[in-house]
Amino acid sequence: MTRGMIYNRENFLNHIAGELGRERKKEVTRPEKQYQPQLKVFAKMTPDQLLEELIRACERIHTEVFVTNAASIEKTLKRQIEAYGGGPIVTAEDLRFFGFGLGMLLEQENVHKWDPSLGKENIEIAEKANIGIMFSDITLAESGTVVILNNKNKARAISLLPTTFIAIIPKSTIVPRFTQAAQEIERRMQTGQTIASCINFISGPSNSADIEYNLVVGVHGPIRVSYIVVEDR
């Protein structure tokens, strides 16, 4: 694809600046907002209080929350897998599985680890999976939302296509609300980190309702969702 040419840009911008009666601006300066109430919501909460708020929010979105520690997370995860009826399971290629001692889980024959080299075969496997398991990158206490920065190893299909979904939430990822998630994403961009082109905000199981408020669960995603909050190592 041939790159197009831009003609008369400088003359045009200089003309606009002249009509506005000012010098041509070369950089963008973000305006300072006079009022920012969004920064005060849950701002003084401790990590434990944010966890309590997350649990309350999850009650409203029909999502179970289990709190555990690094020593017991494997047992907690296995118990929830059994509660959902077992595999087949699809997971992301994520080093945090090994960091929390869950590497053995990925070696089970009924577990498929997302492999970019397999292409669409991954999607076909995810469609048939009973459970998808992923780690939350940022977690919003106010709405019970897990934020997943998807990439080639952490595909959206893992949390979308299986019948059920389990999100593992390191406690340190819990922030008050969307405001802090946006700030964290902005911080990563400013420090030169590569940001996912697909960022998903998942708040419990898929819910859809018609004009008469008839709720249907699972139309656009998992029927059941649970969160496992784990103390960081």
JSON list of C-alpha atoms in Angstrom, two decimals, residues 14-194:
[
{"chain": "A", "resi": 14, "resn": "ASN", "atom": "CA", "xyz": [-0.72, 28.44, 9.99]},
{"chain": "A", "resi": 15, "resn": "HIS", "atom": "CA", "xyz": [-3.82, 30.07, 8.53]},
{"chain": "A", "resi": 16, "resn": "ILE", "atom": "CA", "xyz": [-6.02, 28.63, 11.29]},
{"chain": "A", "resi": 17, "resn": "ALA", "atom": "CA", "xyz": [-3.61, 29.86, 13.98]},
{"chain": "A", "resi": 18, "resn": "GLY", "atom": "CA", "xyz": [-3.57, 33.31, 12.40]},
{"chain": "A", "resi": 19, "resn": "GLU", "atom": "CA", "xyz": [-7.35, 33.51, 12.32]},
{"chain": "A", "resi": 20, "resn": "LEU", "atom": "CA", "xyz": [-7.40, 32.58, 16.01]},
{"chain": "A", "resi": 21, "resn": "GLY", "atom": "CA", "xyz": [-4.94, 35.36, 16.73]},
{"chain": "A", "resi": 22, "resn": "ARG", "atom": "CA", "xyz": [-2.25, 33.20, 18.28]},
{"chain": "A", "resi": 23, "resn": "GLU", "atom": "CA", "xyz": [1.01, 31.44, 17.51]},
{"chain": "A", "resi": 24, "resn": "ARG", "atom": "CA", "xyz": [0.93, 28.04, 15.90]},
{"chain": "A", "resi": 25, "resn": "LYS", "atom": "CA", "xyz": [0.91, 25.28, 18.54]},
{"chain": "A", "resi": 26, "resn": "LYS", "atom": "CA", "xyz": [3.27, 22.38, 17.99]},
{"chain": "A", "resi": 27, "resn": "GLU", "atom": "CA", "xyz": [2.38, 20.18, 20.97]},
{"chain": "A", "resi": 28, "resn": "VAL", "atom": "CA", "xyz": [-0.75, 18.99, 22.74]},
{"chain": "A", "resi": 29, "resn": "THR", "atom": "CA", "xyz": [-1.15, 19.96, 26.40]},
{"chain": "A", "resi": 30, "resn": "ARG", "atom": "CA", "xyz": [-3.81, 18.16, 28.35]},
{"chain": "A", "resi": 31, "resn": "PRO", "atom": "CA", "xyz": [-6.15, 20.52, 30.17]},
{"chain": "A", "resi": 32, "resn": "GLU", "atom": "CA", "xyz": [-6.35, 20.28, 33.94]},
{"chain": "A", "resi": 33, "resn": "LYS", "atom": "CA", "xyz": [-9.87, 19.46, 35.08]},
{"chain": "A", "resi": 34, "resn": "GLN", "atom": "CA", "xyz": [-11.15, 21.70, 37.84]},
{"chain": "A", "resi": 35, "resn": "TYR", "atom": "CA", "xyz": [-13.23, 18.95, 39.43]},
{"chain": "A", "resi": 36, "resn": "GLN", "atom": "CA", "xyz": [-12.28, 15.28, 39.46]},
{"chain": "A", "resi": 37, "resn": "PRO", "atom": "CA", "xyz": [-14.71, 13.48, 41.81]},
{"chain": "A", "resi": 38, "resn": "GLN", "atom": "CA", "xyz": [-13.89, 10.15, 40.18]},
{"chain": "A", "resi": 39, "resn": "LEU", "atom": "CA", "xyz": [-10.54, 10.16, 41.96]},
{"chain": "A", "resi": 40, "resn": "LYS", "atom": "CA", "xyz": [-12.19, 10.22, 45.38]},
{"chain": "A", "resi": 41, "resn": "VAL", "atom": "CA", "xyz": [-14.34, 7.09, 45.01]},
{"chain": "A", "resi": 42, "resn": "PHE", "atom": "CA", "xyz": [-12.95, 4.40, 47.36]},
{"chain": "A", "resi": 43, "resn": "ALA", "atom": "CA", "xyz": [-9.69, 6.37, 47.40]},
{"chain": "A", "resi": 44, "resn": "LYS", "atom": "CA", "xyz": [-9.05, 5.81, 51.12]},
{"chain": "A", "resi": 45, "resn": "MET", "atom": "CA", "xyz": [-9.86, 2.10, 51.13]},
{"chain": "A", "resi": 46, "resn": "THR", "atom": "CA", "xyz": [-7.23, -0.43, 52.15]},
{"chain": "A", "resi": 47, "resn": "PRO", "atom": "CA", "xyz": [-6.58, -3.54, 50.00]},
{"chain": "A", "resi": 48, "resn": "ASP", "atom": "CA", "xyz": [-8.78, -5.57, 52.36]},
{"chain": "A", "resi": 49, "resn": "GLN", "atom": "CA", "xyz": [-11.61, -3.05, 52.08]},
{"chain": "A", "resi": 50, "resn": "LEU", "atom": "CA", "xyz": [-11.33, -3.07, 48.29]},
{"chain": "A", "resi": 51, "resn": "LEU", "atom": "CA", "xyz": [-11.62, -6.85, 48.38]},
{"chain": "A", "resi": 52, "resn": "GLU", "atom": "CA", "xyz": [-14.78, -6.58, 50.47]},
{"chain": "A", "resi": 53, "resn": "GLU", "atom": "CA", "xyz": [-16.21, -4.10, 47.97]},
{"chain": "A", "resi": 54, "resn": "LEU", "atom": "CA", "xyz": [-15.33, -6.46, 45.12]},
{"chain": "A", "resi": 55, "resn": "ILE", "atom": "CA", "xyz": [-17.17, -9.30, 46.82]},
{"chain": "A", "resi": 56, "resn": "ARG", "atom": "CA", "xyz": [-20.25, -7.11, 47.33]},
{"chain": "A", "resi": 57, "resn": "ALA", "atom": "CA", "xyz": [-20.20, -6.07, 43.68]},
{"chain": "A", "resi": 58, "resn": "CYS", "atom": "CA", "xyz": [-19.94, -9.70, 42.57]},
{"chain": "A", "resi": 59, "resn": "GLU", "atom": "CA", "xyz": [-23.09, -10.58, 44.49]},
{"chain": "A", "resi": 60, "resn": "ARG", "atom": "CA", "xyz": [-24.95, -8.18, 42.21]},
{"chain": "A", "resi": 61, "resn": "ILE", "atom": "CA", "xyz": [-23.58, -9.74, 39.02]},
{"chain": "A", "resi": 62, "resn": "HIS", "atom": "CA", "xyz": [-24.13, -13.38, 40.01]},
{"chain": "A", "resi": 63, "resn": "THR", "atom": "CA", "xyz": [-20.43, -14.18, 40.33]},
{"chain": "A", "resi": 64, "resn": "GLU", "atom": "CA", "xyz": [-18.92, -16.36, 43.06]},
{"chain": "A", "resi": 65, "resn": "VAL", "atom": "CA", "xyz": [-15.75, -15.17, 44.74]},
{"chain": "A", "resi": 66, "resn": "PHE", "atom": "CA", "xyz": [-13.29, -17.44, 46.53]},
{"chain": "A", "resi": 67, "resn": "VAL", "atom": "CA", "xyz": [-10.44, -15.98, 48.57]},
{"chain": "A", "resi": 68, "resn": "THR", "atom": "CA", "xyz": [-7.32, -18.05, 49.08]},
{"chain": "A", "resi": 69, "resn": "ASN", "atom": "CA", "xyz": [-3.54, -17.80, 49.37]},
{"chain": "A", "resi": 70, "resn": "ALA", "atom": "CA", "xyz": [-0.66, -19.01, 47.23]},
{"chain": "A", "resi": 71, "resn": "ALA", "atom": "CA", "xyz": [-0.29, -22.20, 49.25]},
{"chain": "A", "resi": 72, "resn": "SER", "atom": "CA", "xyz": [-3.93, -23.20, 48.74]},
{"chain": "A", "resi": 73, "resn": "ILE", "atom": "CA", "xyz": [-4.74, -21.84, 45.31]},
{"chain": "A", "resi": 74, "resn": "GLU", "atom": "CA", "xyz": [-4.25, -25.15, 43.51]},
{"chain": "A", "resi": 75, "resn": "LYS", "atom": "CA", "xyz": [-6.69, -26.87, 45.85]},
{"chain": "A", "resi": 76, "resn": "THR", "atom": "CA", "xyz": [-9.20, -24.02, 45.48]},
{"chain": "A", "resi": 77, "resn": "LEU", "atom": "CA", "xyz": [-8.94, -24.04, 41.70]},
{"chain": "A", "resi": 78, "resn": "LYS", "atom": "CA", "xyz": [-9.32, -27.81, 41.46]},
{"chain": "A", "resi": 79, "resn": "ARG", "atom": "CA", "xyz": [-12.39, -27.67, 43.67]},
{"chain": "A", "resi": 80, "resn": "GLN", "atom": "CA", "xyz": [-14.02, -25.07, 41.44]},
{"chain": "A", "resi": 81, "resn": "ILE", "atom": "CA", "xyz": [-13.13, -27.00, 38.30]},
{"chain": "A", "resi": 82, "resn": "GLU", "atom": "CA", "xyz": [-14.86, -30.04, 39.78]},
{"chain": "A", "resi": 83, "resn": "ALA", "atom": "CA", "xyz": [-17.88, -27.91, 40.72]},
{"chain": "A", "resi": 84, "resn": "TYR", "atom": "CA", "xyz": [-18.17, -26.87, 37.07]},
{"chain": "A", "resi": 85, "resn": "GLY", "atom": "CA", "xyz": [-18.01, -30.48, 35.91]},
{"chain": "A", "resi": 86, "resn": "GLY", "atom": "CA", "xyz": [-14.37, -30.69, 34.92]},
{"chain": "A", "resi": 87, "resn": "GLY", "atom": "CA", "xyz": [-12.79, -30.29, 31.49]},
{"chain": "A", "resi": 88, "resn": "PRO", "atom": "CA", "xyz": [-12.10, -29.86, 28.74]},
{"chain": "A", "resi": 89, "resn": "ILE", "atom": "CA", "xyz": [-10.29, -26.70, 29.82]},
{"chain": "A", "resi": 90, "resn": "VAL", "atom": "CA", "xyz": [-8.57, -23.96, 27.85]},
{"chain": "A", "resi": 91, "resn": "THR", "atom": "CA", "xyz": [-6.01, -21.61, 29.42]},
{"chain": "A", "resi": 92, "resn": "ALA", "atom": "CA", "xyz": [-3.73, -18.79, 28.37]},
{"chain": "A", "resi": 93, "resn": "GLU", "atom": "CA", "xyz": [0.02, -19.03, 27.90]},
{"chain": "A", "resi": 94, "resn": "ASP", "atom": "CA", "xyz": [0.76, -17.05, 31.05]},
{"chain": "A", "resi": 95, "resn": "LEU", "atom": "CA", "xyz": [3.82, -17.35, 33.30]},
{"chain": "A", "resi": 96, "resn": "ARG", "atom": "CA", "xyz": [1.68, -16.50, 36.32]},
{"chain": "A", "resi": 97, "resn": "PHE", "atom": "CA", "xyz": [0.30, -20.05, 36.25]},
{"chain": "A", "resi": 98, "resn": "PHE", "atom": "CA", "xyz": [3.79, -21.25, 37.12]},
{"chain": "A", "resi": 99, "resn": "GLY", "atom": "CA", "xyz": [4.43, -18.35, 39.48]},
{"chain": "A", "resi": 100, "resn": "PHE", "atom": "CA", "xyz": [1.48, -19.44, 41.60]},
{"chain": "A", "resi": 101, "resn": "GLY", "atom": "CA", "xyz": [2.38, -23.13, 41.44]},
{"chain": "A", "resi": 102, "resn": "LEU", "atom": "CA", "xyz": [-0.30, -24.09, 38.91]},
{"chain": "A", "resi": 103, "resn": "GLY", "atom": "CA", "xyz": [2.08, -25.45, 36.29]},
{"chain": "A", "resi": 104, "resn": "MET", "atom": "CA", "xyz": [0.91, -29.02, 36.85]},
{"chain": "A", "resi": 105, "resn": "LEU", "atom": "CA", "xyz": [-2.59, -27.97, 35.87]},
{"chain": "A", "resi": 106, "resn": "LEU", "atom": "CA", "xyz": [-1.35, -27.05, 32.40]},
{"chain": "A", "resi": 107, "resn": "GLU", "atom": "CA", "xyz": [0.12, -30.52, 31.94]},
{"chain": "A", "resi": 108, "resn": "GLN", "atom": "CA", "xyz": [-3.18, -32.33, 32.34]},
{"chain": "A", "resi": 109, "resn": "GLU", "atom": "CA", "xyz": [-4.41, -33.99, 29.17]},
{"chain": "A", "resi": 110, "resn": "ASN", "atom": "CA", "xyz": [-7.81, -32.31, 29.32]},
{"chain": "A", "resi": 111, "resn": "VAL", "atom": "CA", "xyz": [-6.23, -28.84, 29.41]},
{"chain": "A", "resi": 112, "resn": "HIS", "atom": "CA", "xyz": [-5.38, -26.97, 26.22]},
{"chain": "A", "resi": 113, "resn": "LYS", "atom": "CA", "xyz": [-2.91, -24.11, 26.50]},
{"chain": "A", "resi": 114, "resn": "TRP", "atom": "CA", "xyz": [-3.51, -21.45, 23.87]},
{"chain": "A", "resi": 115, "resn": "ASP", "atom": "CA", "xyz": [-0.92, -21.83, 21.09]},
{"chain": "A", "resi": 116, "resn": "PRO", "atom": "CA", "xyz": [-0.76, -19.02, 18.50]},
{"chain": "A", "resi": 117, "resn": "SER", "atom": "CA", "xyz": [0.90, -21.36, 15.98]},
{"chain": "A", "resi": 118, "resn": "LEU", "atom": "CA", "xyz": [-2.30, -23.44, 15.81]},
{"chain": "A", "resi": 119, "resn": "GLY", "atom": "CA", "xyz": [-4.34, -20.55, 14.47]},
{"chain": "A", "resi": 120, "resn": "LYS", "atom": "CA", "xyz": [-8.09, -21.17, 14.23]},
{"chain": "A", "resi": 121, "resn": "GLU", "atom": "CA", "xyz": [-7.72, -24.61, 15.78]},
{"chain": "A", "resi": 122, "resn": "ASN", "atom": "CA", "xyz": [-7.45, -22.81, 19.13]},
{"chain": "A", "resi": 123, "resn": "ILE", "atom": "CA", "xyz": [-10.87, -21.26, 18.59]},
{"chain": "A", "resi": 124, "resn": "GLU", "atom": "CA", "xyz": [-12.42, -24.61, 17.73]},
{"chain": "A", "resi": 125, "resn": "ILE", "atom": "CA", "xyz": [-10.99, -26.06, 20.94]},
{"chain": "A", "resi": 126, "resn": "ALA", "atom": "CA", "xyz": [-12.23, -23.09, 22.99]},
{"chain": "A", "resi": 127, "resn": "GLU", "atom": "CA", "xyz": [-15.72, -23.49, 21.53]},
{"chain": "A", "resi": 128, "resn": "LYS", "atom": "CA", "xyz": [-15.86, -27.06, 22.84]},
{"chain": "A", "resi": 129, "resn": "ALA", "atom": "CA", "xyz": [-14.25, -26.29, 26.21]},
{"chain": "A", "resi": 130, "resn": "ASN", "atom": "CA", "xyz": [-16.28, -26.40, 29.39]},
{"chain": "A", "resi": 131, "resn": "ILE", "atom": "CA", "xyz": [-14.00, -24.03, 31.32]},
{"chain": "A", "resi": 132, "resn": "GLY", "atom": "CA", "xyz": [-11.75, -21.13, 30.39]},
{"chain": "A", "resi": 133, "resn": "ILE", "atom": "CA", "xyz": [-9.17, -19.95, 32.93]},
{"chain": "A", "resi": 134, "resn": "MET", "atom": "CA", "xyz": [-7.24, -16.67, 32.84]},
{"chain": "A", "resi": 135, "resn": "PHE", "atom": "CA", "xyz": [-5.51, -14.23, 35.18]},
{"chain": "A", "resi": 136, "resn": "SER", "atom": "CA", "xyz": [-6.90, -10.75, 35.70]},
{"chain": "A", "resi": 137, "resn": "ASP", "atom": "CA", "xyz": [-4.45, -7.94, 34.89]},
{"chain": "A", "resi": 138, "resn": "ILE", "atom": "CA", "xyz": [-6.45, -5.21, 36.63]},
{"chain": "A", "resi": 139, "resn": "THR", "atom": "CA", "xyz": [-9.55, -5.74, 38.79]},
{"chain": "A", "resi": 140, "resn": "LEU", "atom": "CA", "xyz": [-12.23, -3.13, 39.48]},
{"chain": "A", "resi": 141, "resn": "ALA", "atom": "CA", "xyz": [-13.74, -3.33, 42.96]},
{"chain": "A", "resi": 142, "resn": "GLU", "atom": "CA", "xyz": [-16.67, -1.02, 42.25]},
{"chain": "A", "resi": 143, "resn": "SER", "atom": "CA", "xyz": [-18.18, -3.12, 39.46]},
{"chain": "A", "resi": 144, "resn": "GLY", "atom": "CA", "xyz": [-16.71, -6.58, 40.03]},
{"chain": "A", "resi": 145, "resn": "THR", "atom": "CA", "xyz": [-14.84, -6.35, 36.74]},
{"chain": "A", "resi": 146, "resn": "VAL", "atom": "CA", "xyz": [-11.73, -8.19, 35.61]},
{"chain": "A", "resi": 147, "resn": "VAL", "atom": "CA", "xyz": [-9.61, -6.43, 33.02]},
{"chain": "A", "resi": 148, "resn": "ILE", "atom": "CA", "xyz": [-7.64, -8.62, 30.65]},
{"chain": "A", "resi": 149, "resn": "LEU", "atom": "CA", "xyz": [-4.98, -7.14, 28.38]},
{"chain": "A", "resi": 150, "resn": "ASN", "atom": "CA", "xyz": [-5.28, -9.65, 25.58]},
{"chain": "A", "resi": 151, "resn": "ASN", "atom": "CA", "xyz": [-2.43, -10.62, 23.28]},
{"chain": "A", "resi": 152, "resn": "LYS", "atom": "CA", "xyz": [-1.53, -13.56, 21.04]},
{"chain": "A", "resi": 153, "resn": "ASN", "atom": "CA", "xyz": [-1.01, -15.80, 24.09]},
{"chain": "A", "resi": 154, "resn": "LYS", "atom": "CA", "xyz": [-4.01, -14.51, 26.08]},
{"chain": "A", "resi": 155, "resn": "ALA", "atom": "CA", "xyz": [-6.79, -14.62, 23.52]},
{"chain": "A", "resi": 156, "resn": "ARG", "atom": "CA", "xyz": [-10.26, -13.18, 24.03]},
{"chain": "A", "resi": 157, "resn": "ALA", "atom": "CA", "xyz": [-11.78, -16.54, 23.07]},
{"chain": "A", "resi": 158, "resn": "ILE", "atom": "CA", "xyz": [-10.55, -18.11, 26.33]},
{"chain": "A", "resi": 159, "resn": "SER", "atom": "CA", "xyz": [-12.91, -15.99, 28.41]},
{"chain": "A", "resi": 160, "resn": "LEU", "atom": "CA", "xyz": [-15.66, -15.80, 25.79]},
{"chain": "A", "resi": 161, "resn": "LEU", "atom": "CA", "xyz": [-16.33, -19.20, 24.23]},
{"chain": "A", "resi": 162, "resn": "PRO", "atom": "CA", "xyz": [-16.24, -21.85, 27.01]},
{"chain": "A", "resi": 163, "resn": "THR", "atom": "CA", "xyz": [-19.42, -22.57, 28.96]},
{"chain": "A", "resi": 164, "resn": "THR", "atom": "CA", "xyz": [-17.88, -21.34, 32.20]},
{"chain": "A", "resi": 165, "resn": "PHE", "atom": "CA", "xyz": [-15.03, -18.98, 33.06]},
{"chain": "A", "resi": 166, "resn": "ILE", "atom": "CA", "xyz": [-12.71, -18.77, 36.06]},
{"chain": "A", "resi": 167, "resn": "ALA", "atom": "CA", "xyz": [-10.66, -15.62, 36.61]},
{"chain": "A", "resi": 168, "resn": "ILE", "atom": "CA", "xyz": [-7.68, -15.79, 38.95]},
{"chain": "A", "resi": 169, "resn": "ILE", "atom": "CA", "xyz": [-7.22, -12.41, 40.62]},
{"chain": "A", "resi": 170, "resn": "PRO", "atom": "CA", "xyz": [-3.93, -11.53, 42.34]},
{"chain": "A", "resi": 171, "resn": "LYS", "atom": "CA", "xyz": [-5.04, -9.31, 45.22]},
{"chain": "A", "resi": 172, "resn": "SER", "atom": "CA", "xyz": [-2.60, -6.59, 44.23]},
{"chain": "A", "resi": 173, "resn": "THR", "atom": "CA", "xyz": [-4.49, -6.06, 40.96]},
{"chain": "A", "resi": 174, "resn": "ILE", "atom": "CA", "xyz": [-7.62, -4.81, 42.75]},
{"chain": "A", "resi": 175, "resn": "VAL", "atom": "CA", "xyz": [-8.17, -1.07, 42.27]},
{"chain": "A", "resi": 176, "resn": "PRO", "atom": "CA", "xyz": [-11.19, 1.09, 43.14]},
{"chain": "A", "resi": 177, "resn": "ARG", "atom": "CA", "xyz": [-12.75, 1.55, 39.71]},
{"chain": "A", "resi": 178, "resn": "PHE", "atom": "CA", "xyz": [-12.35, 2.15, 35.97]},
{"chain": "A", "resi": 179, "resn": "THR", "atom": "CA", "xyz": [-10.51, 5.42, 36.67]},
{"chain": "A", "resi": 180, "resn": "GLN", "atom": "CA", "xyz": [-7.49, 3.64, 38.10]},
{"chain": "A", "resi": 181, "resn": "ALA", "atom": "CA", "xyz": [-7.50, 1.06, 35.30]},
{"chain": "A", "resi": 182, "resn": "ALA", "atom": "CA", "xyz": [-7.32, 3.84, 32.72]},
{"chain": "A", "resi": 183, "resn": "GLN", "atom": "CA", "xyz": [-4.52, 5.51, 34.68]},
{"chain": "A", "resi": 184, "resn": "GLU", "atom": "CA", "xyz": [-2.54, 2.28, 34.81]},
{"chain": "A", "resi": 185, "resn": "ILE", "atom": "CA", "xyz": [-2.93, 1.69, 31.08]},
{"chain": "A", "resi": 186, "resn": "GLU", "atom": "CA", "xyz": [-1.85, 5.28, 30.44]},
{"chain": "A", "resi": 187, "resn": "ARG", "atom": "CA", "xyz": [1.16, 4.84, 32.75]},
{"chain": "A", "resi": 188, "resn": "ARG", "atom": "CA", "xyz": [2.28, 1.77, 30.82]},
{"chain": "A", "resi": 189, "resn": "MET", "atom": "CA", "xyz": [1.96, 3.64, 27.54]},
{"chain": "A", "resi": 190, "resn": "GLN", "atom": "CA", "xyz": [3.97, 6.58, 28.85]},
{"chain": "A", "resi": 191, "resn": "THR", "atom": "CA", "xyz": [6.78, 4.26, 29.97]},
{"chain": "A", "resi": 192, "resn": "GLY", "atom": "CA", "xyz": [7.00, 2.68, 26.54]},
{"chain": "A", "resi": 193, "resn": "GLN", "atom": "CA", "xyz": [5.36, -0.63, 27.35]},
{"chain": "A", "resi": 194, "resn": "THR", "atom": "CA", "xyz": [3.50, -2.42, 24.59]}
]
